PDB file of C-alpha atoms and ligand atoms in Angstrom:
ATOM      1  CA  MET A   1     -12.794  -5.613   9.132  1.00  0.00           C
ATOM      2  CA  ARG A   2     -11.338  -8.271   6.876  1.00  0.00           C
ATOM      3  CA  PHE A   3      -9.242 -11.240   7.882  1.00  0.00           C
ATOM      4  CA  PHE A   4      -6.309 -12.517   5.887  1.00  0.00           C
ATOM      5  CA  VAL A   5      -5.720 -16.227   5.531  1.00  0.00           C
ATOM      6  CA  ALA A   6      -2.985 -18.302   3.934  1.00  0.00           C
ATOM      7  CA  ARG A   7      -3.765 -21.072   1.464  1.00  0.00           C
ATOM      8  CA  GLU A   8      -3.345 -23.829   4.038  1.00  0.00           C
ATOM      9  CA  GLN A   9      -6.073 -22.306   6.210  1.00  0.00           C
ATOM     10  CA  ILE A  10      -8.634 -23.128   3.543  1.00  0.00           C
ATOM     11  CA  VAL A  11      -9.483 -26.780   3.059  1.00  0.00           C
ATOM     12  CA  GLY A  12     -12.320 -27.405   0.665  1.00  0.00           C
ATOM     13  CA  ASN A  13     -15.156 -25.248   1.909  1.00  0.00           C
ATOM     14  CA  GLU A  14     -13.769 -24.861   5.420  1.00  0.00           C
ATOM     15  CA  VAL A  15     -11.721 -21.923   6.707  1.00  0.00           C
ATOM     16  CA  THR A  16      -9.768 -21.995   9.968  1.00  0.00           C
ATOM     17  CA  LEU A  17      -8.620 -18.828  11.720  1.00  0.00           C
ATOM     18  CA  VAL A  18      -5.974 -18.910  14.419  1.00  0.00           C
ATOM     19  CA  GLY A  19      -3.810 -16.628  16.576  1.00  0.00           C
ATOM     20  CA  SER A  20      -4.806 -13.011  17.121  1.00  0.00           C
ATOM     21  CA  ASP A  21      -7.729 -13.354  14.681  1.00  0.00           C
ATOM     22  CA  VAL A  22      -9.413 -15.664  17.199  1.00  0.00           C
ATOM     23  CA  SER A  23      -9.349 -13.159  20.053  1.00  0.00           C
ATOM     24  CA  HIS A  24     -10.381 -10.416  17.646  1.00  0.00           C
ATOM     25  CA  ILE A  25     -13.434 -12.396  16.562  1.00  0.00           C
ATOM     26  CA  ARG A  26     -14.338 -13.582  20.071  1.00  0.00           C
ATOM     27  CA  THR A  27     -13.552 -10.683  22.359  1.00  0.00           C
ATOM     28  CA  VAL A  28     -13.448  -7.582  20.167  1.00  0.00           C
ATOM     29  CA  LEU A  29     -16.167  -8.283  17.613  1.00  0.00           C
ATOM     30  CA  ARG A  30     -17.984 -10.757  19.919  1.00  0.00           C
ATOM     31  CA  LEU A  31     -19.049 -12.916  17.010  1.00  0.00           C
ATOM     32  CA  LYS A  32     -20.655 -16.320  17.435  1.00  0.00           C
ATOM     33  CA  ALA A  33     -21.457 -19.347  15.321  1.00  0.00           C
ATOM     34  CA  GLY A  34     -23.876 -18.292  12.603  1.00  0.00           C
ATOM     35  CA  ASP A  35     -22.345 -14.825  12.139  1.00  0.00           C
ATOM     36  CA  SER A  36     -20.480 -14.050   8.903  1.00  0.00           C
ATOM     37  CA  ILE A  37     -17.081 -12.441   8.287  1.00  0.00           C
ATOM     38  CA  GLN A  38     -15.148 -11.357   5.202  1.00  0.00           C
ATOM     39  CA  VAL A  39     -11.928 -13.233   4.594  1.00  0.00           C
ATOM     40  CA  ILE A  40      -9.262 -12.438   2.023  1.00  0.00           C
ATOM     41  CA  SER A  41      -7.214 -15.341   0.721  1.00  0.00           C
ATOM     42  CA  ASP A  42      -3.641 -14.878  -0.426  1.00  0.00           C
ATOM     43  CA  SER A  43      -4.788 -15.598  -3.974  1.00  0.00           C
ATOM     44  CA  GLY A  44      -6.917 -12.432  -3.893  1.00  0.00           C
ATOM     45  CA  GLN A  45     -10.326 -14.014  -3.308  1.00  0.00           C
ATOM     46  CA  CYS A  46     -12.797 -12.275  -1.044  1.00  0.00           C
ATOM     47  CA  LEU A  47     -14.725 -14.944   0.818  1.00  0.00           C
ATOM     48  CA  THR A  48     -17.852 -14.640   2.900  1.00  0.00           C
ATOM     49  CA  VAL A  49     -17.447 -17.119   5.719  1.00  0.00           C
ATOM     50  CA  ARG A  50     -20.216 -18.193   8.085  1.00  0.00           C
ATOM     51  CA  LEU A  51     -18.794 -19.110  11.467  1.00  0.00           C
ATOM     52  CA  VAL A  52     -19.460 -22.674  12.517  1.00  0.00           C
ATOM     53  CA  GLU A  53     -17.311 -23.033  15.620  1.00  0.00           C
ATOM     54  CA  VAL A  54     -15.792 -20.336  17.826  1.00  0.00           C
ATOM     55  CA  ASN A  55     -13.533 -21.522  20.641  1.00  0.00           C
ATOM     56  CA  THR A  56     -10.505 -20.138  22.469  1.00  0.00           C
ATOM     57  CA  LYS A  57      -7.965 -21.749  20.141  1.00  0.00           C
ATOM     58  CA  GLU A  58      -9.527 -21.468  16.719  1.00  0.00           C
ATOM     59  CA  VAL A  59     -12.454 -20.296  14.702  1.00  0.00           C
ATOM     60  CA  LYS A  60     -13.875 -22.464  11.968  1.00  0.00           C
ATOM     61  CA  GLY A  61     -16.305 -21.401   9.301  1.00  0.00           C
ATOM     62  CA  GLU A  62     -17.695 -22.350   5.930  1.00  0.00           C
ATOM     63  CA  ILE A  63     -17.465 -20.380   2.713  1.00  0.00           C
ATOM     64  CA  THR A  64     -20.872 -19.148   1.584  1.00  0.00           C
ATOM     65  CA  ALA A  65     -19.762 -16.808  -1.221  1.00  0.00           C
ATOM     66  CA  SER A  66     -16.590 -15.843  -3.017  1.00  0.00           C
ATOM     67  CA  ALA A  67     -15.575 -13.021  -5.343  1.00  0.00           C
ATOM     68  CA  THR A  68     -12.338 -12.036  -7.002  1.00  0.00           C
ATOM     69  CA  ILE A  69     -11.101  -8.649  -5.901  1.00  0.00           C
ATOM     70  CA  ASN A  70      -8.517  -6.405  -7.386  1.00  0.00           C
ATOM     71  CA  VAL A  71      -7.574  -3.216  -5.649  1.00  0.00           C
ATOM     72  CA  GLU A  72      -3.981  -3.324  -6.874  1.00  0.00           C
ATOM     73  CA  SER A  73      -2.782  -0.376  -8.893  1.00  0.00           C
ATOM     74  CA  PRO A  74      -1.560  -0.987 -12.458  1.00  0.00           C
ATOM     75  CA  LEU A  75       1.414   1.193 -11.495  1.00  0.00           C
ATOM     76  CA  ALA A  76       3.963  -0.651  -9.357  1.00  0.00           C
ATOM     77  CA  VAL A  77       5.599   1.933  -7.105  1.00  0.00           C
ATOM     78  CA  HIS A  78       8.819   0.839  -5.415  1.00  0.00           C
ATOM     79  CA  LEU A  79       9.633   3.239  -2.609  1.00  0.00           C
ATOM     80  CA  GLY A  80      13.178   3.697  -1.337  1.00  0.00           C
ATOM     81  CA  GLN A  81      12.597   5.616   1.873  1.00  0.00           C
ATOM     82  CA  ALA A  82      15.423   6.932   4.049  1.00  0.00           C
ATOM     83  CA  LEU A  83      15.009   6.048   7.720  1.00  0.00           C
ATOM     84  CA  ILE A  84      13.583   8.840   9.813  1.00  0.00           C
ATOM     85  CA  LYS A  85      13.211   9.390  13.530  1.00  0.00           C
ATOM     86  CA  GLY A  86      10.765   7.932  15.982  1.00  0.00           C
ATOM     87  CA  ASN A  87       7.617   6.291  14.729  1.00  0.00           C
ATOM     88  CA  LYS A  88       7.507   8.397  11.574  1.00  0.00           C
ATOM     89  CA  PHE A  89       8.750   5.538   9.442  1.00  0.00           C
ATOM     90  CA  ASP A  90       5.753   3.504  10.671  1.00  0.00           C
ATOM     91  CA  VAL A  91       3.457   6.334   9.629  1.00  0.00           C
ATOM     92  CA  ILE A  92       4.990   6.403   6.143  1.00  0.00           C
ATOM     93  CA  LEU A  93       4.637   2.660   5.890  1.00  0.00           C
ATOM     94  CA  ARG A  94       0.919   2.751   6.714  1.00  0.00           C
ATOM     95  CA  LYS A  95       0.149   5.638   4.417  1.00  0.00           C
ATOM     96  CA  SER A  96       2.078   4.221   1.507  1.00  0.00           C
ATOM     97  CA  VAL A  97       0.256   0.891   1.837  1.00  0.00           C
ATOM     98  CA  GLU A  98      -3.033   2.804   1.689  1.00  0.00           C
ATOM     99  CA  LEU A  99      -1.761   4.575  -1.409  1.00  0.00           C
ATOM    100  CA  GLY A 100      -1.017   1.302  -3.150  1.00  0.00           C
ATOM    101  CA  VAL A 101       2.783   1.030  -2.871  1.00  0.00           C
ATOM    102  CA  ARG A 102       4.167  -2.253  -4.270  1.00  0.00           C
ATOM    103  CA  SER A 103       7.362  -2.426  -2.199  1.00  0.00           C
ATOM    104  CA  ILE A 104       9.153  -0.426   0.468  1.00  0.00           C
ATOM    105  CA  THR A 105      12.873  -0.456   1.102  1.00  0.00           C
ATOM    106  CA  PRO A 106      14.215   1.328   4.195  1.00  0.00           C
ATOM    107  CA  LEU A 107      17.431   3.154   3.337  1.00  0.00           C
ATOM    108  CA  MET A 108      20.379   4.319   5.400  1.00  0.00           C
ATOM    109  CA  THR A 109      21.593   7.508   3.749  1.00  0.00           C
ATOM    110  CA  GLU A 110      24.332  10.018   4.584  1.00  0.00           C
ATOM    111  CA  ARG A 111      22.194  12.406   6.560  1.00  0.00           C
ATOM    112  CA  CYS A 112      19.990   9.913   8.364  1.00  0.00           C
ATOM    113  CA  VAL A 113      19.581  10.953  11.999  1.00  0.00           C
ATOM    114  CA  VAL A 114      18.844   7.345  12.866  1.00  0.00           C
ATOM    115  CA  LYS A 115      22.276   5.778  12.775  1.00  0.00           C
ATOM    116  CA  THR A 116      21.695   2.174  13.601  1.00  0.00           C
ATOM    117  CA  ASN A 117      21.798  -0.444  10.901  1.00  0.00           C
ATOM    118  CA  ARG A 118      20.398  -2.957  13.346  1.00  0.00           C
ATOM    119  CA  THR A 119      17.364  -4.566  11.878  1.00  0.00           C
ATOM    120  CA  GLU A 120      16.534  -7.133  14.570  1.00  0.00           C
ATOM    121  CA  GLY A 121      12.838  -7.060  15.192  1.00  0.00           C
ATOM    122  CA  LYS A 122      12.356  -3.962  13.066  1.00  0.00           C
ATOM    123  CA  VAL A 123      11.657  -5.595   9.736  1.00  0.00           C
ATOM    124  CA  GLU A 124       9.279  -8.058  11.405  1.00  0.00           C
ATOM    125  CA  ARG A 125       7.442  -5.133  12.960  1.00  0.00           C
ATOM    126  CA  TRP A 126       7.285  -3.293   9.653  1.00  0.00           C
ATOM    127  CA  LYS A 127       5.921  -6.378   7.921  1.00  0.00           C
ATOM    128  CA  LYS A 128       3.233  -6.618  10.591  1.00  0.00           C
ATOM    129  CA  ILE A 129       2.321  -2.961  10.131  1.00  0.00           C
ATOM    130  CA  ALA A 130       2.089  -3.462   6.352  1.00  0.00           C
ATOM    131  CA  LEU A 131      -0.208  -6.449   6.860  1.00  0.00           C
ATOM    132  CA  GLU A 132      -2.402  -4.542   9.340  1.00  0.00           C
ATOM    133  CA  SER A 133      -2.697  -1.647   6.902  1.00  0.00           C
ATOM    134  CA  CYS A 134      -3.690  -4.040   4.124  1.00  0.00           C
ATOM    135  CA  LYS A 135      -6.462  -5.405   6.295  1.00  0.00           C
ATOM    136  CA  GLN A 136      -7.681  -1.924   7.063  1.00  0.00           C
ATOM    137  CA  CYS A 137      -7.694  -0.653   3.488  1.00  0.00           C
ATOM    138  CA  GLY A 138      -8.882  -3.846   1.803  1.00  0.00           C
ATOM    139  CA  ARG A 139      -5.781  -4.778  -0.162  1.00  0.00           C
ATOM    140  CA  SER A 140      -5.255  -8.408  -0.999  1.00  0.00           C
ATOM    141  CA  GLN A 141      -1.614  -8.178  -1.982  1.00  0.00           C
ATOM    142  CA  VAL A 142       0.681  -7.312   0.900  1.00  0.00           C
ATOM    143  CA  PRO A 143       3.484  -4.998  -0.274  1.00  0.00           C
ATOM    144  CA  GLU A 144       6.973  -6.301   0.136  1.00  0.00           C
ATOM    145  CA  VAL A 145       9.054  -4.810   2.933  1.00  0.00           C
ATOM    146  CA  ALA A 146      12.756  -5.292   2.153  1.00  0.00           C
ATOM    147  CA  LYS A 147      14.529  -7.798   4.381  1.00  0.00           C
ATOM    148  CA  ASN A 148      17.363  -5.393   5.160  1.00  0.00           C
ATOM    149  CA  ILE A 149      18.048  -1.714   5.516  1.00  0.00           C
ATOM    150  CA  GLU A 150      19.783  -0.978   2.208  1.00  0.00           C
ATOM    151  CA  THR A 151      22.132   1.675   0.925  1.00  0.00           C
ATOM    152  CA  LEU A 152      20.989   4.178  -1.674  1.00  0.00           C
ATOM    153  CA  GLU A 153      23.288   2.584  -4.214  1.00  0.00           C
ATOM    154  CA  THR A 154      21.913  -0.919  -3.692  1.00  0.00           C
ATOM    155  CA  PHE A 155      18.369   0.375  -4.106  1.00  0.00           C
ATOM    156  CA  CYS A 156      19.347   2.198  -7.307  1.00  0.00           C
ATOM    157  CA  ARG A 157      21.068  -0.877  -8.711  1.00  0.00           C
ATOM    158  CA  GLU A 158      18.191  -3.205  -7.876  1.00  0.00           C
ATOM    159  CA  ASN A 159      15.686  -0.830  -9.445  1.00  0.00           C
ATOM    160  CA  GLU A 160      17.599   0.060 -12.577  1.00  0.00           C
ATOM    161  CA  HIS A 161      15.053  -1.808 -14.719  1.00  0.00           C
ATOM    162  CA  GLN A 162      11.947   0.154 -13.597  1.00  0.00           C
ATOM    163  CA  ASP A 163      10.188   2.225 -16.284  1.00  0.00           C
ATOM    164  CA  LEU A 164      10.656   5.476 -14.351  1.00  0.00           C
ATOM    165  CA  LYS A 165      13.290   6.306 -11.766  1.00  0.00           C
ATOM    166  CA  LEU A 166      12.759   9.404  -9.660  1.00  0.00           C
ATOM    167  CA  VAL A 167      14.628  11.054  -6.830  1.00  0.00           C
ATOM    168  CA  PHE A 168      12.580  13.706  -5.066  1.00  0.00           C
ATOM    169  CA  TRP A 169      14.825  16.641  -4.310  1.00  0.00           C
ATOM    170  CA  GLU A 170      13.846  19.969  -2.769  1.00  0.00           C
ATOM    171  CA  LEU A 171      16.630  21.708  -4.706  1.00  0.00           C
ATOM    172  CA  GLU A 172      15.177  20.704  -8.072  1.00  0.00           C
ATOM    173  CA  GLU A 173      13.590  23.972  -9.096  1.00  0.00           C
ATOM    174  CA  LYS A 174      12.068  23.264 -12.465  1.00  0.00           C
ATOM    175  CA  LYS A 175      10.933  19.745 -13.065  1.00  0.00           C
ATOM    176  CA  THR A 176       7.735  18.504 -11.395  1.00  0.00           C
ATOM    177  CA  LEU A 177       5.919  15.239 -12.127  1.00  0.00           C
ATOM    178  CA  LYS A 178       3.725  17.055 -14.657  1.00  0.00           C
ATOM    179  CA  ASP A 179       6.827  17.758 -16.736  1.00  0.00           C
ATOM    180  CA  ILE A 180       7.659  14.089 -17.083  1.00  0.00           C
ATOM    181  CA  LYS A 181       5.990  12.901 -20.221  1.00  0.00           C
ATOM    182  CA  PRO A 182       6.892   9.288 -20.871  1.00  0.00           C
ATOM    183  CA  ASP A 183       6.287   7.989 -24.427  1.00  0.00           C
ATOM    184  CA  VAL A 184       4.383   5.027 -23.086  1.00  0.00           C
ATOM    185  CA  GLN A 185       2.393   4.720 -19.903  1.00  0.00           C
ATOM    186  CA  PRO A 186       4.853   3.486 -17.240  1.00  0.00           C
ATOM    187  CA  ASP A 187       4.053   0.230 -15.428  1.00  0.00           C
ATOM    188  CA  SER A 188       6.660   0.659 -12.727  1.00  0.00           C
ATOM    189  CA  VAL A 189       8.425   3.467 -10.946  1.00  0.00           C
ATOM    190  CA  ALA A 190      11.232   3.576  -8.395  1.00  0.00           C
ATOM    191  CA  VAL A 191      11.043   6.504  -5.989  1.00  0.00           C
ATOM    192  CA  LEU A 192      13.701   7.880  -3.658  1.00  0.00           C
ATOM    193  CA  ILE A 193      12.733  10.034  -0.661  1.00  0.00           C
ATOM    194  CA  GLY A 194      15.354  11.436   1.686  1.00  0.00           C
ATOM    195  CA  PRO A 195      15.616  11.779   5.479  1.00  0.00           C
ATOM    196  CA  GLU A 196      14.988  14.916   7.607  1.00  0.00           C
ATOM    197  CA  GLY A 197      18.285  16.368   6.402  1.00  0.00           C
ATOM    198  CA  GLY A 198      17.648  15.586   2.729  1.00  0.00           C
ATOM    199  CA  PHE A 199      20.004  13.922   0.253  1.00  0.00           C
ATOM    200  CA  SER A 200      23.585  15.101  -0.214  1.00  0.00           C
ATOM    201  CA  LEU A 201      24.701  16.298  -3.629  1.00  0.00           C
ATOM    202  CA  ALA A 202      26.872  13.195  -3.917  1.00  0.00           C
ATOM    203  CA  GLU A 203      23.811  11.003  -3.389  1.00  0.00           C
ATOM    204  CA  ILE A 204      21.805  12.883  -6.011  1.00  0.00           C
ATOM    205  CA  GLU A 205      24.695  12.389  -8.443  1.00  0.00           C
ATOM    206  CA  ARG A 206      25.039   8.724  -7.570  1.00  0.00           C
ATOM    207  CA  ALA A 207      21.328   8.145  -8.168  1.00  0.00           C
ATOM    208  CA  GLY A 208      21.699  10.013 -11.459  1.00  0.00           C
ATOM    209  CA  GLN A 209      24.333   7.527 -12.573  1.00  0.00           C
ATOM    210  CA  TYR A 210      21.656   4.830 -12.285  1.00  0.00           C
ATOM    211  CA  GLY A 211      19.196   6.850 -14.356  1.00  0.00           C
ATOM    212  CA  PHE A 212      17.240   8.487 -11.522  1.00  0.00           C
ATOM    213  CA  GLN A 213      16.026  11.969 -12.462  1.00  0.00           C
ATOM    214  CA  THR A 214      15.478  14.704  -9.883  1.00  0.00           C
ATOM    215  CA  VAL A 215      11.885  15.862  -9.376  1.00  0.00           C
ATOM    216  CA  SER A 216      10.345  18.661  -7.349  1.00  0.00           C
ATOM    217  CA  LEU A 217       7.270  18.412  -5.132  1.00  0.00           C
ATOM    218  CA  GLY A 218       6.686  22.141  -5.394  1.00  0.00           C
ATOM    219  CA  PRO A 219       8.241  25.269  -3.936  1.00  0.00           C
ATOM    220  CA  ARG A 220       7.656  24.396  -0.277  1.00  0.00           C
ATOM    221  CA  ILE A 221       9.823  21.973   1.645  1.00  0.00           C
ATOM    222  CA  LEU A 222       7.717  19.070   2.798  1.00  0.00           C
ATOM    223  CA  ARG A 223       8.467  17.128   5.923  1.00  0.00           C
ATOM    224  CA  ALA A 224      10.111  13.778   5.416  1.00  0.00           C
ATOM    225  CA  GLU A 225       6.849  12.030   6.371  1.00  0.00           C
ATOM    226  CA  THR A 226       4.723  14.210   4.086  1.00  0.00           C
ATOM    227  CA  ALA A 227       6.840  13.875   0.943  1.00  0.00           C
ATOM    228  CA  PRO A 228       6.222  10.160   0.203  1.00  0.00           C
ATOM    229  CA  VAL A 229       2.474  10.548   0.741  1.00  0.00           C
ATOM    230  CA  VAL A 230       2.269  13.418  -1.735  1.00  0.00           C
ATOM    231  CA  ALA A 231       4.581  11.691  -4.214  1.00  0.00           C
ATOM    232  CA  LEU A 232       2.557   8.471  -4.122  1.00  0.00           C
ATOM    233  CA  ALA A 233      -0.772  10.263  -4.511  1.00  0.00           C
ATOM    234  CA  LEU A 234       0.520  12.196  -7.520  1.00  0.00           C
ATOM    235  CA  LEU A 235       2.073   9.135  -9.146  1.00  0.00           C
ATOM    236  CA  GLN A 236      -1.122   7.114  -8.720  1.00  0.00           C
ATOM    237  CA  SER A 237      -3.108  10.006 -10.120  1.00  0.00           C
ATOM    238  CA  LEU A 238      -0.890  10.355 -13.189  1.00  0.00           C
ATOM    239  CA  TRP A 239      -0.256   6.726 -14.087  1.00  0.00           C
ATOM    240  CA  GLY A 240      -2.016   4.528 -11.529  1.00  0.00           C
ATOM    241  CA  ASP A 241      -5.546   4.210 -10.206  1.00  0.00           C
ATOM    242  CA  LEU A 242      -6.274   7.358  -8.229  1.00  0.00           C
TER     243      LEU A 242
HETATM  244  N1  SAH B 301      16.667  18.965   4.726  1.00  0.00           N
HETATM  245  C1  SAH B 301      15.879  19.506   3.736  1.00  0.00           C
HETATM  246  C2  SAH B 301      14.482  18.893   3.633  1.00  0.00           C
HETATM  247  C3  SAH B 301      14.404  17.432   3.558  1.00  0.00           C
HETATM  248  S1  SAH B 301      12.754  16.913   3.458  1.00  0.00           S
HETATM  249  C4  SAH B 301      15.763  20.980   4.033  1.00  0.00           C
HETATM  250  O1  SAH B 301      15.338  21.308   5.134  1.00  0.00           O
HETATM  251  O2  SAH B 301      16.097  21.742   3.162  1.00  0.00           O
HETATM  252  C5  SAH B 301      12.901  15.190   3.302  1.00  0.00           C
HETATM  253  C6  SAH B 301      12.750  14.640   1.913  1.00  0.00           C
HETATM  254  O3  SAH B 301      11.474  14.955   1.382  1.00  0.00           O
HETATM  255  C7  SAH B 301      13.729  15.173   0.897  1.00  0.00           C
HETATM  256  O4  SAH B 301      14.956  14.481   0.915  1.00  0.00           O
HETATM  257  C8  SAH B 301      12.991  14.944  -0.414  1.00  0.00           C
HETATM  258  O5  SAH B 301      13.160  13.625  -0.868  1.00  0.00           O
HETATM  259  C9  SAH B 301      11.559  15.186  -0.025  1.00  0.00           C
HETATM  260  N2  SAH B 301      11.083  16.556  -0.270  1.00  0.00           N
HETATM  261  C10 SAH B 301      10.607  17.426   0.640  1.00  0.00           C
HETATM  262  N3  SAH B 301      10.204  18.569   0.055  1.00  0.00           N
HETATM  263  C11 SAH B 301      10.404  18.433  -1.277  1.00  0.00           C
HETATM  264  C12 SAH B 301      10.170  19.241  -2.427  1.00  0.00           C
HETATM  265  N4  SAH B 301       9.667  20.448  -2.323  1.00  0.00           N
HETATM  266  N5  SAH B 301      10.498  18.740  -3.634  1.00  0.00           N
HETATM  267  C13 SAH B 301      11.023  17.499  -3.748  1.00  0.00           C
HETATM  268  N6  SAH B 301      11.274  16.691  -2.710  1.00  0.00           N
HETATM  269  C14 SAH B 301      10.958  17.125  -1.483  1.00  0.00           C
END
């Protein structure tokens, strides 16, 4: 278990933990003064912190060792993921953080079953899930979760500059990721994954106008929550760090 701290929580050699981290340390891990924890700073330092004071409001400790960590992939994957039902979007979020995604943008597309554009509370929750996943998998850089639910077109426009632009489409029969042979190793890729009902032809064409090429994930139709996991694993394997 690693704890994440912001810059202002570190003063000189002293680290202060507050909020839910305090109850986690006291009641879940049952740690006391003298015990050590691993803390990740927002500048990507992994700190070993020996606890000095543990009370109900805050936990204070001193840094005994520090190391620079880098578990960030050289390939920046920007995922445009159509909203899907229930908690499946949360599942995608967690798994894509584990697989090193750089940013996630929830999309409202034509065939989304979820119809609400209301974002109140949702984005905050998603950000929290992304942070929790980072803690679990040891990432120091928390992926960006877009502030709003976007349209496909906005995502395409905002990602026009990425090295590769891919729209995963079950009706693409020929081209798989192996067939994409960029001249130079790509540093960034924008990825579109559709909802339960898939993308409409109009959406595929619209994405094409922004330079997104259709790609297949094989002859079987994957569930909406499986597709991004497979796509990310393959992309990281081809051009990232897997
Ligand atoms: N409604 C479609 C399936 C949609 S699956 C049908 O039943 O025919 C949800 C999303 O996963 C798709 O929009 C696509 O982005 C991705 N996907 C699933 N299987 C795929 C495959 N074999 N190739 C490429 N993309 C796939």
